Short mmCIF file of C-alpha atoms in Angstrom, two decimals:
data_model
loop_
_atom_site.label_atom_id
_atom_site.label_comp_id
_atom_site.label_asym_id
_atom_site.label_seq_id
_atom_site.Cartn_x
_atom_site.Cartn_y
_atom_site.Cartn_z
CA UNK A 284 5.14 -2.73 -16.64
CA UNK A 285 6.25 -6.18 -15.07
CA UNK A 286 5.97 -6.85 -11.26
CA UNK A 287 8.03 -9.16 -9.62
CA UNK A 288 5.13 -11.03 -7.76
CA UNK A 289 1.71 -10.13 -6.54
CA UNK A 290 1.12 -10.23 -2.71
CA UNK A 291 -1.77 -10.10 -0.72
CA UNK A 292 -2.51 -7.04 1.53
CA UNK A 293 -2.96 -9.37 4.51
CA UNK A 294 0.93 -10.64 3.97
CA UNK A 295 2.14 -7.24 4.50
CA UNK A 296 3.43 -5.06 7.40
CA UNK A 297 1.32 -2.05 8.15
CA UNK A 298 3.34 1.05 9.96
CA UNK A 299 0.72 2.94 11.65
CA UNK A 300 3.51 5.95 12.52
CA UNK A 301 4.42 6.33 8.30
CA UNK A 302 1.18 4.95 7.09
CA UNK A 303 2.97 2.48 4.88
CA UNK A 304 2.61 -1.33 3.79
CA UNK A 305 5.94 -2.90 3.52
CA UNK A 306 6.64 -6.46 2.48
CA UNK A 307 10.43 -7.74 2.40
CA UNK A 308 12.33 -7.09 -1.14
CA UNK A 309 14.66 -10.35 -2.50
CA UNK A 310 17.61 -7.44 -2.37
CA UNK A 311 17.42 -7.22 1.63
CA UNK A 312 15.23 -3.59 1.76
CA UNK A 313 11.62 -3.96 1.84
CA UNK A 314 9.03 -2.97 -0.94
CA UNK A 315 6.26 0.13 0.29
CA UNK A 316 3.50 1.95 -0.39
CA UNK A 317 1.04 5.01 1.41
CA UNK A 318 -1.98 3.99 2.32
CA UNK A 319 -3.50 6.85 1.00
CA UNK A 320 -1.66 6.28 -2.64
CA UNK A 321 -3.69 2.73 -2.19
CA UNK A 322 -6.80 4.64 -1.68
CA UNK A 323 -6.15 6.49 -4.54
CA UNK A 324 -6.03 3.41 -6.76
CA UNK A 325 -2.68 2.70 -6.74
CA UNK A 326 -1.29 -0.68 -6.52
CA UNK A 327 2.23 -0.94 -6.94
CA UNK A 328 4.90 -1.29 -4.10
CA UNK A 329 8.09 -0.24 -4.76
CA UNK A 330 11.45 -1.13 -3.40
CA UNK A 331 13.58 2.15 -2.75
CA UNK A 332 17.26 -0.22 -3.21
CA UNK A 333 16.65 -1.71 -6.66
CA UNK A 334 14.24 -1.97 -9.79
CA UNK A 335 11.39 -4.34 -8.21
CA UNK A 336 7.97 -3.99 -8.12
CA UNK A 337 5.25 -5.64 -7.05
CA UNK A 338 1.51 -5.86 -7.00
CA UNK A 339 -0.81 -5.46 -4.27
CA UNK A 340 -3.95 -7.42 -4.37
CA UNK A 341 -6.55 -5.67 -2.19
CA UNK A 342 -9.96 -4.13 -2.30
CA UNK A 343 -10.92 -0.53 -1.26
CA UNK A 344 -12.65 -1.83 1.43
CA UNK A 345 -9.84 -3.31 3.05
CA UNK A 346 -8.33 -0.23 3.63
CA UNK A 347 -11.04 1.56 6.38
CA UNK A 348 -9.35 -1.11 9.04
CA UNK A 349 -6.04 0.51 8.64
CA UNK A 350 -7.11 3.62 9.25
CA UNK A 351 -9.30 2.94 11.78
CA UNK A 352 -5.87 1.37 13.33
CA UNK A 353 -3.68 4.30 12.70
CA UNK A 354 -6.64 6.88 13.86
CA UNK A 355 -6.87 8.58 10.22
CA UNK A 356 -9.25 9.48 7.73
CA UNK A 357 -9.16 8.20 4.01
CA UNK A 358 -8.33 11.68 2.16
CA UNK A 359 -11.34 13.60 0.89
CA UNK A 360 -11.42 14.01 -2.94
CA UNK A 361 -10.01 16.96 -4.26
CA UNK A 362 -12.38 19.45 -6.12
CA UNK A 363 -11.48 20.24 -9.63
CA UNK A 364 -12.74 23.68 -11.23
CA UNK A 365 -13.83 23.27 -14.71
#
């Protein structure tokens, strides 16, 4: 899979009401990802108006001050029965 750039976690626009990161797409629309998708390992933004990606360099960590800011919890991990 080839991203488009990589962008730093601090360059991007956190939406406390959606619980997104955005960061502005060359096509005019913006690229975004959940927070909780983040938390989950995920890395990859999206733009919803064309075929870009790009990658999101942050650590776990970095996440407990956004939810602390939108007055959330990380999501608890989901038991699996065996």
């Amino acid at each position: 899979m080839s991203t488009y750039d990589q962008v730093e976690i601090e360059d991007m626009t956190f939406d406390v009401d959606t619980q997104t990161f955005t960061y502005p797409c060359p096509c005019g629309d913006r690229f975004q990802i959940f927070i909780d998708d983040m938390y989950d390992g995920e890395n990859i933004a999206v733009c919803p108006s064309c075929s870009l990606m790009i990658e999101v360099v942050f650590e776990k960590e970095d996440l407990t001050e956004y939810y602390e800011e939108a007055g959330s919890q990380p999501p608890e991990p989901v038991a699996v029965a065996s």
